[in-house]
Amino acid sequence: MELTRSTHLRNHLRGFLIYAVGDTLAALLLHQFSWTRLLGMALVGGVLYSWEVPAFFRWIDRQVPERPDGGLGRQWLRAALSQVYFNPLWIVRHYVFLRLFGGQVEQISWALLPLAGRSFLVNVPVALVVNYYIQNKVAPDWRFVASALFSGIMAVYYALSATWL
């Protein structure tokens, strides 16, 4: 799937809005709202995530092309590859962004690795099912949006898990 300039722009705008809203909800729940965090996470969603997530999804499409007769094995492989992308290191990076933009730079440490690992393991069953749906049931043009919406929900989970786990 070749992305047009308008698709890129839509992805950037959607990423900016969806990630900002998801993280703002998390920040409000934790009484950690700040304008710098809101703007920083909006920029991360609108610039970084809106570029790299669709790029990874296109990579999945090239590695395991969708086929009408693809069977469950291929479909679950697509979901697993998507899950591999959103791994504990991705979660650590997200935690670093949260702390950086939230003014908690002193909390950026190696201690984020086990926290991210626990967060990842706890959410695998749900995330794998959602990634299965996104990779196999959502049209390619809408996968980033579906993934961003799920990531917005997961932003709330990751924010809360940083406190709970």
XYZ file of N, CA and C in Angstrom:
495
model
N 0.836 -1.172 0.000
C 0.000 0.000 0.000
C 0.882 1.237 0.000
N 0.794 2.015 -1.008
C 1.545 3.261 -1.119
C 0.759 4.379 -0.432
N 1.421 5.100 0.439
C 0.750 6.188 1.144
C 0.874 7.482 0.359
N -0.229 8.175 0.256
C -0.229 9.469 -0.415
C 0.119 10.557 0.602
N 0.391 11.722 0.088
C 0.709 12.862 0.956
C -0.456 13.162 1.898
N -1.692 13.073 1.381
C -2.853 13.361 2.232
C -3.021 12.292 3.312
N -2.668 11.037 2.996
C -2.739 9.976 4.007
C -1.730 10.245 5.111
N -0.515 10.649 4.729
C 0.496 10.996 5.734
C 0.001 12.125 6.626
N -0.550 13.165 6.021
C -1.047 14.300 6.794
C -2.169 13.869 7.737
N -3.104 13.064 7.230
C -4.189 12.560 8.087
C -3.627 11.748 9.253
N -2.652 10.884 8.969
C -2.046 10.089 10.042
C -1.389 10.989 11.085
N -0.677 12.017 10.640
C -0.033 12.932 11.592
C -1.071 13.642 12.462
N -2.130 14.138 11.846
C -3.175 14.833 12.613
C -3.884 13.881 13.569
N -4.227 12.711 13.069
C -4.899 11.720 13.931
C -3.992 11.288 15.074
N -2.725 11.038 14.769
C -1.783 10.655 15.818
C -1.641 11.746 16.863
N -1.545 12.984 16.396
C -1.441 14.131 17.302
C -2.627 14.154 18.257
N -3.830 14.024 17.719
C -5.044 14.117 18.541
C -5.268 12.884 19.410
N -5.179 11.714 18.805
C -5.523 10.486 19.538
C -4.552 10.234 20.685
N -3.248 10.347 20.424
C -2.288 10.106 21.500
C -2.385 11.177 22.580
N -2.664 12.414 22.187
C -2.812 13.485 23.172
C -4.010 13.226 24.081
N -5.123 12.822 23.487
C -6.327 12.565 24.285
C -6.111 11.375 25.218
N -5.556 10.282 24.683
C -5.326 9.098 25.520
C -4.425 9.399 26.690
N -3.308 10.059 26.435
C -2.394 10.355 27.525
C -2.962 11.389 28.485
N -3.722 12.339 27.974
C -4.327 13.343 28.858
C -5.305 12.677 29.824
N -6.081 11.728 29.329
C -6.976 10.984 30.233
C -6.176 10.280 31.320
N -5.081 9.637 30.923
C -4.234 8.961 31.906
C -3.666 9.959 32.911
N -3.162 11.076 32.415
C -2.574 12.083 33.296
C -3.611 12.646 34.261
N -4.822 12.870 33.768
C -5.882 13.386 34.643
C -6.237 12.364 35.724
N -6.310 11.090 35.352
C -6.612 10.040 36.343
C -5.562 9.990 37.447
N -4.308 10.248 37.078
C -3.213 10.181 38.043
C -2.887 11.540 38.666
N -3.689 12.557 38.347
C -3.445 13.922 38.833
C -2.042 14.394 38.437
N -1.647 14.081 37.186
C -0.329 14.458 36.692
C -0.415 15.307 35.425
N -1.544 15.932 35.205
C -1.695 16.712 33.974
C -0.723 17.882 33.961
N -0.122 18.088 32.796
C 0.667 19.300 32.562
C 0.579 19.622 31.076
N 0.682 20.895 30.773
C 0.599 21.313 29.379
C 1.810 20.828 28.587
N 2.973 20.776 29.237
C 4.156 20.285 28.506
C 4.009 18.801 28.179
N 3.425 18.043 29.090
C 3.192 16.620 28.816
C 2.181 16.462 27.681
N 1.112 17.237 27.739
C 0.102 17.170 26.682
C 0.724 17.481 25.320
N 1.453 18.576 25.238
C 2.065 18.967 23.972
C 3.132 17.961 23.539
N 3.961 17.526 24.478
C 5.017 16.571 24.148
C 4.470 15.256 23.624
N 3.467 14.712 24.295
C 2.909 13.433 23.849
C 2.110 13.601 22.557
N 1.504 14.757 22.368
C 0.826 15.020 21.095
C 1.845 15.026 19.958
N 2.982 15.651 20.188
C 4.030 15.681 19.161
C 4.606 14.293 18.905
N 4.815 13.520 19.960
C 5.306 12.145 19.780
C 4.303 11.344 18.947
N 3.020 11.457 19.277
C 1.985 10.744 18.524
C 1.849 11.244 17.099
N 1.946 12.554 16.931
C 1.734 13.141 15.611
C 2.933 13.099 14.694
N 4.108 12.918 15.257
C 5.314 12.881 14.425
C 5.915 11.476 14.419
N 6.351 11.006 15.571
C 7.061 9.732 15.636
C 6.135 8.527 15.414
N 5.127 8.393 16.264
C 4.267 7.211 16.170
C 3.484 7.177 14.859
N 3.067 8.334 14.374
C 2.285 8.363 13.127
C 3.135 8.004 11.916
N 4.436 8.036 12.067
C 5.324 7.604 10.988
C 5.723 6.139 11.167
N 6.179 5.774 12.385
C 6.755 4.449 12.540
C 5.721 3.331 12.619
N 4.558 3.563 13.197
C 3.553 2.493 13.291
C 3.055 2.091 11.903
N 2.627 3.034 11.043
C 2.226 2.615 9.690
C 3.367 1.952 8.914
N 4.598 2.413 9.133
C 5.743 1.792 8.448
C 5.893 0.342 8.884
N 5.727 0.081 10.169
C 5.831 -1.303 10.643
C 4.673 -2.142 10.116
N 3.489 -1.569 10.068
C 2.337 -2.306 9.533
C 2.539 -2.636 8.050
N 3.154 -1.738 7.309
C 3.464 -2.039 5.900
C 4.495 -3.160 5.819
N 5.443 -3.174 6.747
C 6.426 -4.255 6.790
C 5.727 -5.597 7.040
N 4.781 -5.600 7.968
C 4.008 -6.827 8.224
C 3.291 -7.254 6.948
N 2.687 -6.300 6.246
C 1.987 -6.622 4.994
C 2.925 -7.254 3.970
N 4.176 -6.813 3.936
C 5.138 -7.396 2.987
C 5.603 -8.777 3.440
N 5.770 -8.963 4.736
C 6.261 -10.247 5.259
C 5.192 -11.334 5.237
N 3.983 -10.945 5.603
C 2.865 -11.891 5.683
C 1.667 -11.239 5.001
N 1.660 -11.260 3.665
C 0.562 -10.609 2.941
C -0.792 -11.222 3.311
N -1.789 -10.347 3.334
C -3.154 -10.825 3.579
C -3.600 -11.658 2.388
N -4.244 -12.760 2.676
C -4.803 -13.609 1.626
C -6.185 -14.060 2.076
N -7.125 -14.116 1.135
C -8.475 -14.562 1.502
C -8.463 -15.959 2.128
N -7.571 -16.814 1.643
C -7.490 -18.181 2.163
C -6.308 -18.331 3.116
N -5.900 -17.228 3.743
C -4.688 -17.195 4.545
C -4.678 -18.131 5.734
N -5.821 -18.478 6.253
C -5.870 -19.364 7.400
C -5.517 -18.662 8.697
N -5.875 -19.323 9.778
C -5.658 -18.735 11.104
C -4.186 -18.575 11.446
N -3.346 -19.492 10.968
C -1.922 -19.386 11.276
C -1.320 -18.086 10.777
N -1.605 -17.730 9.544
C -1.096 -16.478 8.969
C -1.691 -15.272 9.698
N -2.962 -15.356 10.034
C -3.608 -14.234 10.709
C -3.012 -14.020 12.105
N -2.781 -15.110 12.823
C -2.175 -14.972 14.153
C -0.715 -14.549 14.058
N -0.035 -14.945 12.987
C 1.341 -14.484 12.781
C 1.364 -12.969 12.589
N 0.421 -12.451 11.826
C 0.323 -10.999 11.636
C 0.100 -10.309 12.989
N -0.776 -10.864 13.802
C -1.046 -10.295 15.129
C 0.199 -10.366 16.010
N 0.897 -11.501 15.967
C 2.097 -11.672 16.787
C 3.189 -10.686 16.370
N 3.340 -10.474 15.074
C 4.338 -9.501 14.611
C 3.992 -8.093 15.085
N 2.723 -7.768 15.086
C 2.300 -6.469 15.597
C 2.609 -6.372 17.091
N 2.358 -7.449 17.804
C 2.637 -7.487 19.236
C 4.135 -7.335 19.504
N 4.955 -7.924 18.646
C 6.408 -7.818 18.788
C 6.845 -6.361 18.702
N 6.205 -5.592 17.848
C 6.562 -4.180 17.713
C 6.324 -3.434 19.032
N 5.180 -3.677 19.652
C 4.833 -2.982 20.893
C 5.395 -3.757 22.085
N 6.692 -3.962 22.082
C 7.391 -4.796 23.061
C 7.806 -3.978 24.290
N 8.417 -4.625 25.288
C 8.813 -3.879 26.487
C 9.743 -2.698 26.218
N 10.605 -2.789 25.217
C 11.478 -1.646 24.923
C 10.681 -0.467 24.364
N 9.644 -0.761 23.575
C 8.761 0.300 23.093
C 8.064 0.949 24.289
N 7.647 0.125 25.239
C 6.953 0.630 26.424
C 7.908 1.486 27.264
N 9.162 1.028 27.407
C 10.157 1.834 28.138
C 10.298 3.201 27.485
N 10.422 3.205 26.159
C 10.564 4.488 25.456
C 9.351 5.377 25.744
N 8.161 4.776 25.739
C 6.951 5.544 26.025
C 7.016 6.108 27.459
N 7.434 5.278 28.414
C 7.585 5.749 29.793
C 8.598 6.899 29.881
N 9.679 6.798 29.125
C 10.677 7.871 29.117
C 10.039 9.166 28.613
N 9.271 9.072 27.519
C 8.579 10.265 27.016
C 7.652 10.844 28.083
N 6.898 9.982 28.762
C 5.975 10.457 29.795
C 6.720 11.222 30.887
N 7.821 10.657 31.332
C 8.567 11.303 32.402
C 9.274 12.566 31.908
N 9.814 12.504 30.736
C 10.498 13.656 30.167
C 9.543 14.843 30.033
N 8.394 14.618 29.398
C 7.442 15.709 29.179
C 6.639 16.052 30.426
N 6.602 15.126 31.387
C 5.890 15.388 32.634
C 6.751 16.040 33.697
N 7.992 16.380 33.343
C 8.871 17.041 34.304
C 9.406 16.119 35.375
N 9.484 14.826 35.079
C 9.969 13.845 36.062
C 11.235 13.157 35.547
N 12.138 13.942 35.037
C 13.362 13.409 34.430
C 14.146 12.550 35.421
N 14.105 12.906 36.695
C 14.837 12.137 37.709
C 14.308 10.709 37.842
N 13.110 10.436 37.343
C 12.533 9.093 37.409
C 12.904 8.229 36.202
N 13.684 8.765 35.300
C 14.143 7.976 34.153
C 15.355 7.175 34.599
N 15.171 5.857 34.657
C 16.252 4.978 35.118
C 16.042 3.579 34.545
N 16.999 2.719 34.838
C 16.896 1.320 34.396
C 15.713 0.611 35.054
N 15.182 1.170 36.117
C 14.032 0.571 36.802
C 12.796 0.547 35.900
N 12.809 1.328 34.820
C 11.677 1.311 33.886
C 11.611 -0.008 33.105
N 12.749 -0.690 32.938
C 12.757 -1.946 32.169
C 11.878 -3.031 32.787
N 12.066 -3.373 34.070
C 11.182 -4.405 34.631
C 9.722 -3.959 34.700
N 9.500 -2.684 34.923
C 8.134 -2.145 34.928
C 7.483 -2.354 33.560
N 8.220 -2.032 32.508
C 7.702 -2.212 31.145
C 7.488 -3.690 30.837
N 8.390 -4.530 31.301
C 8.228 -5.974 31.088
C 6.974 -6.504 31.743
N 6.722 -6.080 32.976
C 5.497 -6.517 33.663
C 4.257 -5.971 32.965
N 4.304 -4.708 32.563
C 3.166 -4.108 31.857
C 2.875 -4.873 30.569
N 3.932 -5.207 29.836
C 3.787 -5.950 28.584
C 3.151 -7.316 28.831
N 3.691 -8.058 29.797
C 3.196 -9.416 30.053
C 1.743 -9.423 30.516
N 1.381 -8.472 31.334
C 0.007 -8.413 31.835
C -0.981 -8.125 30.707
N -0.568 -7.288 29.724
C -1.524 -6.915 28.684
C -1.476 -7.802 27.446
N -0.547 -8.776 27.373
C -0.410 -9.598 26.168
C -1.726 -10.246 25.726
N -2.486 -10.890 26.591
C -3.706 -11.561 26.095
C -4.682 -10.601 25.400
N -4.911 -9.462 25.984
C -5.832 -8.491 25.384
C -5.212 -7.871 24.141
N -3.965 -7.455 24.243
C -3.300 -6.786 23.117
C -3.180 -7.715 21.915
N -2.922 -8.987 22.139
C -2.790 -9.925 21.027
C -4.115 -10.068 20.286
N -5.210 -10.137 21.013
C -6.534 -10.232 20.382
C -6.847 -8.948 19.615
N -6.557 -7.803 20.206
C -6.815 -6.528 19.528
C -5.924 -6.407 18.294
N -4.656 -6.797 18.409
C -3.766 -6.751 17.251
C -4.208 -7.718 16.162
N -4.761 -8.857 16.543
C -5.324 -9.783 15.553
C -6.422 -9.080 14.756
N -7.311 -8.421 15.473
C -8.412 -7.712 14.817
C -7.874 -6.602 13.905
N -6.954 -5.796 14.415
C -6.419 -4.677 13.635
C -5.725 -5.180 12.374
N -4.909 -6.208 12.500
C -4.125 -6.685 11.364
C -4.944 -7.477 10.346
N -6.083 -8.028 10.761
C -6.817 -8.926 9.872
C -8.234 -8.481 9.522
N -8.774 -7.555 10.259
C -10.163 -7.152 10.018
C -10.311 -5.681 9.644
N -9.323 -4.867 9.977
C -9.379 -3.429 9.707
C -8.690 -3.168 8.366
N -9.310 -2.341 7.553
C -8.727 -1.986 6.251
C -7.364 -1.322 6.466
N -6.403 -1.586 5.569
C -5.049 -1.024 5.743
C -5.017 0.483 5.980
N -5.868 1.238 5.326
C -5.874 2.696 5.505
C -6.301 3.124 6.907
N -6.969 2.242 7.635
C -7.486 2.573 8.959
C -6.732 1.882 10.094
N -5.724 1.074 9.765
C -4.997 0.330 10.815
C -4.284 1.254 11.790
N -3.674 2.323 11.267
C -2.991 3.230 12.182
C -3.996 3.864 13.141
N -5.138 4.278 12.631
C -6.156 4.900 13.484
C -6.626 3.910 14.551
N -6.923 2.680 14.125
C -7.367 1.657 15.084
C -6.282 1.405 16.124
N -5.044 1.297 15.673
C -3.936 1.063 16.587
C -3.734 2.258 17.518
N -3.856 3.464 16.987
C -3.701 4.664 17.816
C -4.807 4.746 18.876
N -6.037 4.397 18.486
C -7.127 4.391 19.469
C -6.855 3.370 20.566
N -6.411 2.188 20.155
C -6.060 1.170 21.149
C -4.890 1.664 22.000
N -3.913 2.297 21.373
C -2.777 2.833 22.122
C -3.214 3.930 23.087
N -4.220 4.708 22.691
C -4.768 5.715 23.604
C -5.351 5.064 24.847
N -6.054 3.964 24.638
C -6.589 3.198 25.775
C -5.432 2.614 26.579
N -4.440 2.088 25.862
C -3.286 1.513 26.539
C -2.478 2.583 27.268
N -2.513 3.823 26.789
C -1.814 4.903 27.497
C -2.377 5.048 28.898
N -3.688 4.909 29.003
C -4.312 4.946 30.321
C -3.810 3.751 31.138
N -3.800 2.565 30.515
C -3.314 1.368 31.194
C -1.855 1.531 31.617
N -0.973 1.988 30.709
C 0.436 2.128 31.032
C 0.643 3.157 32.141
N -0.110 4.226 32.102
C 0.013 5.225 33.164
C -0.405 4.640 34.507
N -1.511 3.916 34.504
C -1.971 3.308 35.741
C -1.055 2.172 36.179
N -0.556 1.384 35.214
C 0.312 0.261 35.565
C 1.636 0.759 36.149
N 2.059 1.944 35.733
C 3.282 2.505 36.297
C 3.108 2.749 37.795
N 1.859 2.955 38.212
C 1.553 3.154 39.620
C 1.251 1.816 40.310
N 0.494 0.943 39.628
C 0.050 -0.326 40.223
C 1.125 -1.400 40.257
N 1.900 -1.495 39.152
C 2.874 -2.596 39.053
C 4.165 -2.142 39.644
